Coordinates of C-alpha atoms in Angstrom, one line a residue:
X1 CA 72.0 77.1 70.4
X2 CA 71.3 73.4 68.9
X3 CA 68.9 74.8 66.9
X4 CA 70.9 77.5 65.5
X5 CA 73.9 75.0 64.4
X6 CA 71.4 72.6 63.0
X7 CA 69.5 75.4 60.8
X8 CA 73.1 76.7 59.5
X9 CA 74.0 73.0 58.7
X10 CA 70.6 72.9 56.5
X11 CA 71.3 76.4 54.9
X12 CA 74.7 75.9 54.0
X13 CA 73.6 72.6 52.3
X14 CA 71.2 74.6 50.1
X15 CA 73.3 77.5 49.6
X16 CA 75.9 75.0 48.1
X17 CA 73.6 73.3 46.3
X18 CA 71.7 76.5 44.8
X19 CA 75.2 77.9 43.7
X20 CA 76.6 74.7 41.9
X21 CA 76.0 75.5 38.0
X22 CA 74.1 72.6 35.5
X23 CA 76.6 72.8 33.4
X24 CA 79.8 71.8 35.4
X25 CA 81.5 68.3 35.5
X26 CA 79.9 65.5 37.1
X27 CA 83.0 64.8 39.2
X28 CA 82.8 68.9 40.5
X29 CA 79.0 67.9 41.6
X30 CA 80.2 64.9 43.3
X31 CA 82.6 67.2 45.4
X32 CA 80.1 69.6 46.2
X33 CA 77.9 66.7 47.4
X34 CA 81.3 65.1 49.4
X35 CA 81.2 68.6 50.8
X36 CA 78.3 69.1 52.3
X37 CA 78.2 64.9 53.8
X38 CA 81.0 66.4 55.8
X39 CA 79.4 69.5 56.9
X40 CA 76.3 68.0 57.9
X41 CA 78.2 65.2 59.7
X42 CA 80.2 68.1 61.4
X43 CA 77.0 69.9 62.7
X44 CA 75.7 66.3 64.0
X45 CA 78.6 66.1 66.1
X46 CA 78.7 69.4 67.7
X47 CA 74.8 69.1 68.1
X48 CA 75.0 66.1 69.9
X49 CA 78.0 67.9 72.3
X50 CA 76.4 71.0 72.4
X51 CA 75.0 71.0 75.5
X52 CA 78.5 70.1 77.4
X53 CA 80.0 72.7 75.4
X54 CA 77.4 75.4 76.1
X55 CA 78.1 74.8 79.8
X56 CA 82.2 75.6 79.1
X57 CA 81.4 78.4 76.9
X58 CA 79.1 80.0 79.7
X59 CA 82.0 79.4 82.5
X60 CA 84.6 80.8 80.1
X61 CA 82.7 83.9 79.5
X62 CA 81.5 84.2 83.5
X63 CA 85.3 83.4 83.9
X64 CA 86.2 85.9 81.6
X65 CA 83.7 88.6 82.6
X66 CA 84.8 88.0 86.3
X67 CA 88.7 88.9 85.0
X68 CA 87.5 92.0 83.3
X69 CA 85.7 93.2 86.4
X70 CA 88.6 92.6 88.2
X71 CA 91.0 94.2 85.7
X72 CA 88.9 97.2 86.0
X73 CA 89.1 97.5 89.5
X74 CA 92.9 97.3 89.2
X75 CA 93.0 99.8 86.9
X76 CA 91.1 102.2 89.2
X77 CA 93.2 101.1 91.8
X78 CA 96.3 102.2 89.9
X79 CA 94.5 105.1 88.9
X80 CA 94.6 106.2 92.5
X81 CA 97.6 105.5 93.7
X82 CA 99.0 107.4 90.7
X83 CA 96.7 110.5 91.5
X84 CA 97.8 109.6 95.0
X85 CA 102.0 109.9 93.9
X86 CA 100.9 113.3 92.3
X87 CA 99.2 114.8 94.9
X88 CA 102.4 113.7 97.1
X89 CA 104.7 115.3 94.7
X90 CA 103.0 118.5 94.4
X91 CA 102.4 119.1 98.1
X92 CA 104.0 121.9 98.4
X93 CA 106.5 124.1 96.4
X94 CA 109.6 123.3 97.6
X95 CA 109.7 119.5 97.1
X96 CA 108.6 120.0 93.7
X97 CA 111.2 121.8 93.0
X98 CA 113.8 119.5 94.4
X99 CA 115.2 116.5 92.6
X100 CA 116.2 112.5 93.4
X101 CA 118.6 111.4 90.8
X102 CA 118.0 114.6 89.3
X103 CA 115.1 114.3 87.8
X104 CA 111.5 116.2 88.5
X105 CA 109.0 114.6 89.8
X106 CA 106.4 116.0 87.3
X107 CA 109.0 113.7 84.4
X108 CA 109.7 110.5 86.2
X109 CA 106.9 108.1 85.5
X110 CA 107.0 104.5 87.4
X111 CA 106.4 100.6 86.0
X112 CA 104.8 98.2 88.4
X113 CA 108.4 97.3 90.5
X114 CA 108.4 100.4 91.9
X115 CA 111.2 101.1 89.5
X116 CA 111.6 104.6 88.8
X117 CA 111.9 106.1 84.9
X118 CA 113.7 109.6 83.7
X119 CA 112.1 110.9 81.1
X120 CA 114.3 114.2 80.5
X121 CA 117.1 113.9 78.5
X122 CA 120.5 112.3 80.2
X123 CA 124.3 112.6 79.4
X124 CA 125.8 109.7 77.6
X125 CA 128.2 107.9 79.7
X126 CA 131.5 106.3 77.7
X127 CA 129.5 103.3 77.1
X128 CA 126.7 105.3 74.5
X129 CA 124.2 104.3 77.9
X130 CA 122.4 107.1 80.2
X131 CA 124.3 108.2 83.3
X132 CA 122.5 110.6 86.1
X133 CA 124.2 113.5 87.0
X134 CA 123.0 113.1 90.6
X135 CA 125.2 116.8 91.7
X136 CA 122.6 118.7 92.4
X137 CA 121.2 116.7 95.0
X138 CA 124.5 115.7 96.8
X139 CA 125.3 119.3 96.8
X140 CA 121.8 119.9 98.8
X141 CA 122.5 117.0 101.1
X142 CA 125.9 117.7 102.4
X143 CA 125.1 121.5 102.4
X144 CA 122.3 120.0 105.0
X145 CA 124.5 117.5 106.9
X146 CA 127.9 119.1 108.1
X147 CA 131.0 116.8 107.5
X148 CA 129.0 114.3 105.9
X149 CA 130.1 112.9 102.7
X150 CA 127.3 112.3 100.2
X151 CA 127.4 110.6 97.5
X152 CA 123.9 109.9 95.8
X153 CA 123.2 106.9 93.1
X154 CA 120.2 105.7 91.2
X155 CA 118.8 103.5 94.1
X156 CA 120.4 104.5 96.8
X157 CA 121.7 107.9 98.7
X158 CA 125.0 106.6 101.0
X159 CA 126.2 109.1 104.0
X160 CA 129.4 108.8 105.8
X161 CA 130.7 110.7 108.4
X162 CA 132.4 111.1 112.1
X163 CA 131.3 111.7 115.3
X164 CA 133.4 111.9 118.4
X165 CA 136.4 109.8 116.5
X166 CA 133.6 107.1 115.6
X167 CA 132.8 106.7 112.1
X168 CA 128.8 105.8 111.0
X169 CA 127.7 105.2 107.5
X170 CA 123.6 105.9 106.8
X171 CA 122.5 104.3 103.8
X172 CA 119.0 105.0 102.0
X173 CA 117.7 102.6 100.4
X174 CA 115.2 103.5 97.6
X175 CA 115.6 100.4 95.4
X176 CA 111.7 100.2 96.1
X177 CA 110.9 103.8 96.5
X178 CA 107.4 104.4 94.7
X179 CA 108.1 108.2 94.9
X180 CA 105.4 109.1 97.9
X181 CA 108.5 110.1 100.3
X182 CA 110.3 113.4 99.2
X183 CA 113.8 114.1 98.9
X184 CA 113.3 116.8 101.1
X185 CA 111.5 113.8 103.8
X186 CA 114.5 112.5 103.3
X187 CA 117.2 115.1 103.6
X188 CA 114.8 115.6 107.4
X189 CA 115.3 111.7 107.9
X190 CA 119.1 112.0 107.2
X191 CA 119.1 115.2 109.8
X192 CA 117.7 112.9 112.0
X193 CA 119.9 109.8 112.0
X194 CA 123.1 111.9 112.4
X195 CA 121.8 114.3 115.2
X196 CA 120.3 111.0 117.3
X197 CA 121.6 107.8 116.2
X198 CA 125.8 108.6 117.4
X199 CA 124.3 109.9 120.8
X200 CA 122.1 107.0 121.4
X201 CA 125.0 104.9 120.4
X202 CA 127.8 106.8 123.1
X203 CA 125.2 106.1 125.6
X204 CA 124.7 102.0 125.1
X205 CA 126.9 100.7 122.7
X206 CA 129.1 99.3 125.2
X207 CA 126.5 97.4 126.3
X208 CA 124.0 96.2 123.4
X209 CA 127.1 96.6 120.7
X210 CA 124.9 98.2 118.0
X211 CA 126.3 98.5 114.4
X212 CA 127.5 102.0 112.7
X213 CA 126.5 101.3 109.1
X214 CA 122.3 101.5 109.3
X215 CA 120.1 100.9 105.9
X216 CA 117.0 103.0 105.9
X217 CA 115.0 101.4 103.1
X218 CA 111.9 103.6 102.2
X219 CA 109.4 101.1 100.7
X220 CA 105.9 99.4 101.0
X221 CA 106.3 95.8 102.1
X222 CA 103.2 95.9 103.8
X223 CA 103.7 97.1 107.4
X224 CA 102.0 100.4 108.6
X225 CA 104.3 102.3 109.6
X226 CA 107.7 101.0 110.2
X227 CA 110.0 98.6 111.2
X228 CA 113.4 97.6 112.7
X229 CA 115.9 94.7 112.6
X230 CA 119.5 94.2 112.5
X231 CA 121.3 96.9 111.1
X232 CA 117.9 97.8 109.1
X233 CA 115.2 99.9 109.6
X234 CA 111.9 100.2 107.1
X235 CA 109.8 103.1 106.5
X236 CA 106.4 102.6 104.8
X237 CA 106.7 104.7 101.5
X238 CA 103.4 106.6 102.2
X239 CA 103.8 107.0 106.0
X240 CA 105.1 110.6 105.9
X241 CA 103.1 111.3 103.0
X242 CA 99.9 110.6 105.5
X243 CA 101.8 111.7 108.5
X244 CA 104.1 114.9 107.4
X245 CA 105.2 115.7 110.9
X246 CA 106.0 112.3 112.0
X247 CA 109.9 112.3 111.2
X248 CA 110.5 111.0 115.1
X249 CA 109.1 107.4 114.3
X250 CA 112.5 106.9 112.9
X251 CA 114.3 107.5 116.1
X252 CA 111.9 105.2 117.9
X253 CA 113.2 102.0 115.1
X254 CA 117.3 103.5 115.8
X255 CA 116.6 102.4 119.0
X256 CA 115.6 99.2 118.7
X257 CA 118.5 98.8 116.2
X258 CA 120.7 100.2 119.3
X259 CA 118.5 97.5 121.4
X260 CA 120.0 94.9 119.3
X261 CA 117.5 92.3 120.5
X262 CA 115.7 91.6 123.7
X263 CA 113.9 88.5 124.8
X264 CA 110.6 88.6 126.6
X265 CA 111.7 85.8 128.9
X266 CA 113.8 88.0 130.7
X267 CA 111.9 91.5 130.7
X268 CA 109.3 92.3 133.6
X269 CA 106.9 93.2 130.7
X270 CA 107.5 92.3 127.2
X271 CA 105.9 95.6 126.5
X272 CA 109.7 97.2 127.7
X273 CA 110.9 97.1 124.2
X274 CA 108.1 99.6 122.7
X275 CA 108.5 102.0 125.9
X276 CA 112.3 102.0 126.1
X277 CA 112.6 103.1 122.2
X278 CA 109.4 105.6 123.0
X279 CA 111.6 107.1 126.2
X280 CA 114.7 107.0 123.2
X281 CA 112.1 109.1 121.1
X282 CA 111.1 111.5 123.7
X283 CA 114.7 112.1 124.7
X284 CA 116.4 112.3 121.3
X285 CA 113.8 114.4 119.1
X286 CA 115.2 115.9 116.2
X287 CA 115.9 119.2 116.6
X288 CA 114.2 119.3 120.0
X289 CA 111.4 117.7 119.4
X290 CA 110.5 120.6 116.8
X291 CA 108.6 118.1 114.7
X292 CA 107.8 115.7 117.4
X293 CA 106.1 117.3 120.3
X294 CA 103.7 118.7 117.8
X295 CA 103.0 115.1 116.3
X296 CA 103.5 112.4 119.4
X297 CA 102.6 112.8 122.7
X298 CA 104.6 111.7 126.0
X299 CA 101.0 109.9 127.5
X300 CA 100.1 111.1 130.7
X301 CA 99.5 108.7 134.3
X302 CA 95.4 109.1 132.9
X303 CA 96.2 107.7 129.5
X304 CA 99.4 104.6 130.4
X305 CA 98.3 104.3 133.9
X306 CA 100.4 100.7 134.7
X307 CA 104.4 100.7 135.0
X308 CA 103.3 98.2 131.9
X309 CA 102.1 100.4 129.9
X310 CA 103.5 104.2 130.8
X311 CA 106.6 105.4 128.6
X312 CA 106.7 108.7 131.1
X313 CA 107.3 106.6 134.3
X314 CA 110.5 105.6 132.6
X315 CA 111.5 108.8 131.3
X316 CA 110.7 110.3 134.9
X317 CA 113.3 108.0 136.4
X318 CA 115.8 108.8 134.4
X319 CA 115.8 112.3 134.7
X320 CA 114.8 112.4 138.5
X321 CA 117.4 110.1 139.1
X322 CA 120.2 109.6 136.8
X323 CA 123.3 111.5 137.7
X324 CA 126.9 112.1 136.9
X325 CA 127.8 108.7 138.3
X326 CA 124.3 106.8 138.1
X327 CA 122.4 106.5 135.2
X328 CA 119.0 104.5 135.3
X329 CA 118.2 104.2 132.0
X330 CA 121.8 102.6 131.1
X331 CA 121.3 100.1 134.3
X332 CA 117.4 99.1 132.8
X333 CA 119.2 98.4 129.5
X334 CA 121.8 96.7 130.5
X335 CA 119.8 94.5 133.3
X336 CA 117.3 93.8 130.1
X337 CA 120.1 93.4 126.9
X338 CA 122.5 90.6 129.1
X339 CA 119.2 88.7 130.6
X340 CA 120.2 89.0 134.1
X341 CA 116.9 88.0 135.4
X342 CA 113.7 86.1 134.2
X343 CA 110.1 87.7 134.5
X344 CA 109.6 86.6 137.7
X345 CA 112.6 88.0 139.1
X346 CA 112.2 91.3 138.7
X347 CA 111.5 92.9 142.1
X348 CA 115.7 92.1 142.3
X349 CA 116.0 93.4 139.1
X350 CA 114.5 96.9 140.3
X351 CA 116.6 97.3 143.3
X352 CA 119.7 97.0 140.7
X353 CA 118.6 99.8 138.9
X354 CA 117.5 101.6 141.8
X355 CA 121.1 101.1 143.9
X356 CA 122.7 104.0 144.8
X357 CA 119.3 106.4 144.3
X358 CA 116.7 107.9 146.5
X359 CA 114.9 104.7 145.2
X360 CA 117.2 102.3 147.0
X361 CA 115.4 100.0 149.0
X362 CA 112.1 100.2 147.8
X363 CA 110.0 98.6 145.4
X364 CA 109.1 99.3 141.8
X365 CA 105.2 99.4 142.8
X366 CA 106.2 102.5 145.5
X367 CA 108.9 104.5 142.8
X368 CA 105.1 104.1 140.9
X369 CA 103.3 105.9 143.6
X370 CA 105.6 108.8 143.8
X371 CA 105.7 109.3 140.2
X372 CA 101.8 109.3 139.8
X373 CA 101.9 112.0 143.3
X374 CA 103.8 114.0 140.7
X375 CA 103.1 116.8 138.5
X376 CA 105.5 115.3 136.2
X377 CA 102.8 112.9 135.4
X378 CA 100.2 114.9 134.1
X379 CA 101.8 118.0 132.6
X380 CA 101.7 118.0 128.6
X381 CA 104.1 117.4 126.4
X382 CA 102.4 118.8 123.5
X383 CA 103.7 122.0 122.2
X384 CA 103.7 123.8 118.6
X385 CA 106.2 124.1 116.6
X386 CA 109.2 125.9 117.8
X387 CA 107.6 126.6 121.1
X388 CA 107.9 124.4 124.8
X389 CA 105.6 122.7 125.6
X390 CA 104.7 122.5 129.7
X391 CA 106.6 119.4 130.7
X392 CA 109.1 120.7 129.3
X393 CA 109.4 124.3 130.7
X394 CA 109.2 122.6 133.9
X395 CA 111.9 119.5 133.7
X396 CA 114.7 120.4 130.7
X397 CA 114.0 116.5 129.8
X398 CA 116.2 117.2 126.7
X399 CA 119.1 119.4 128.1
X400 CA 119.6 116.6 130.5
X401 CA 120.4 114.0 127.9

């Protein structure tokens, strides 16, 4: 590289030289010559900083090679999460022919934010701007959902409605929606909250004092799956895409919002939160677990084989031994929600819920014997769709609650 800058320094001298005519002024010759003093003195300078800034100009170009490799790879990263959207949007028939904000899938395209872009031509509000005419899909909705109002925006598709004198409000939130959830996911999430959420509230509101307006926000904020808290619960944007089936792990967040917070210090097993909004699952299964016995399984005493770990043990007292005038499930809530006793306290907890039931007087360890001397806790749960599974032909789990 030296070398180089020092043999164009000599060769521009003698190109200049070669090139000046005999005949021109003296004082043109004199600038010539002033012209190449500076050149050469230019070239001595960078020849005697060459080396130091050979060395940046290598790490700028590794810099800059290392940025264009990784450019690439984001590039084929977006490349697949678009092919990815498409093959999410085209699954199947139906939901490509179904519209959010009015607009096919095949014509939206989506920036970076998640933000979603109509392509198809719009009606001009009063303002010369584009307005969505969103009627199509809130006709679809509330044909779905019965006495539910509808009313669907750009971001957002808000549901209000009554049940038993109480009124709810179900809000989805798709401010962040990158398009991998369908509308019709979402008209089956919407089915969902209004045929579980009002009963899981009659049953423990009075104790927990849940909330009646619940956000669903269907994003990806980096959890797997999803997620509850407050009055908000967050579906991963690509779960149901991966998982078509899986509508029920949105009954399994409404109860912890219906939990409304539960501290380990005062739970036998900090575990208790997962297994009492898994026994919620099992118990309030859209559309009878149509969806969900074909998806999630109620574990057996061979697969959760510890009161620590078994989401059947619970649901087994509850329908064993809640009654008209005793309900167990209610009773481990409330002893759990109002932090009536710490960890260590628990065999006094048990006998609280177990008061007034075959399972007075005994321990929790012995109601864990009879339920693993059971059939209950080994029959199968699974069934296809629209058919019974085992457990359930046996104990009417369901018709109970």
């Amino acid at each position: 590289m030296n070398k180089k800058l020092f043999i164009i320094a000599i060769t521009a001298t003698v190109l200049l030289t070669a090139c000046g005519s005999t005949d021109k002024k003296d004082s043109k010759k004199t600038a010539e010559n002033s012209s190449q003093a500076e050149i050469t003195s230019t070239v001595s300078e960078d020849i005697s900083d060459s080396s130091e800034k050979s060395e940046e100009s290598s790490a700028v170009q590794t810099e800059s090679s290392e940025k264009m490799e990784s450019s690439s790879a984001e590039k084929k990263k977006e490349k697949t999460v678009s092919d990815s959207s498409k093959a999410s949007k085209e699954k199947n028939d139906t939901n490509n022919t179904i519209i959010i904000n009015d607009q096919n899938y095949t014509n939206n395209t989506t920036d970076q934010n998640g933000t979603s872009t109509n392509t198809n031509d719009n009606t001009s509000d009063h303002d010369g701007g584009q307005q969505q005419d969103h009627t199509d899909t809130k006709k679809m909705f509330e044909d779905s959902l019965n006495n539910v109002s509808v009313e669907v925006g750009d971001e957002s598709i808000v549901e209000t409605g009554t049940v038993n004198g109480r009124y709810y409000r179900f809000t989805i939130d798709l401010s962040k929606w990158d398009e991998f959830t369908t509308t019709d996911d979402m008209l089956q999430l919407s089915r969902l909250f209004w045929q579980s959420y009002p009963r899981m509230y009659e049953r423990y509101a009075d104790i927990t004092d849940p909330p009646t307006d619940v956000i669903l926000a269907i994003e990806d904020e980096g959890y797997e799956v999803a997620e509850a808290g407050g009055n908000f619960v967050h579906l991963h944007d690509q779960w149901l895409y991966s998982n078509p089936d899986d509508y029920d792990c949105i009954v399994h967040e409404l109860a912890h919002v219906i939990q409304a917070g539960w501290e380990n210090p005062f739970l036998e097993y900090s575990s208790y939160i997962e297994l009492f909004a898994d026994v919620c699952r099992m118990e309030y299964a859209m559309d009878n677990g149509y969806y969900n016995d074909n998806s999630w399984l109620l574990q057996t005493v061979d697969g959760q084989d510890t009161r620590k770990t078994s989401v059947r043990f619970l649901v087994w007292l509850d329908y064993m031994y809640s009654n008209g005038d005793i309900d167990i499930m209610r009773r481990f809530c409330e002893v759990c929600y109002n932090k009536k006793y710490s960890s260590a306290e628990w065999d006094d907890a048990w006998q609280e819920i177990f008061k007034g039931t075959e399972l007075e007087g005994k321990t929790a360890d012995e109601a864990w014997e009879l339920y693993t001397d059971s059939d209950f806790a080994y029959l199968s749960s699974y069934s296809e769709k629209g058919e019974t599974s085992v457990l359930l032909q046996d104990y009417d789990i369901r018709g109970k609650f």
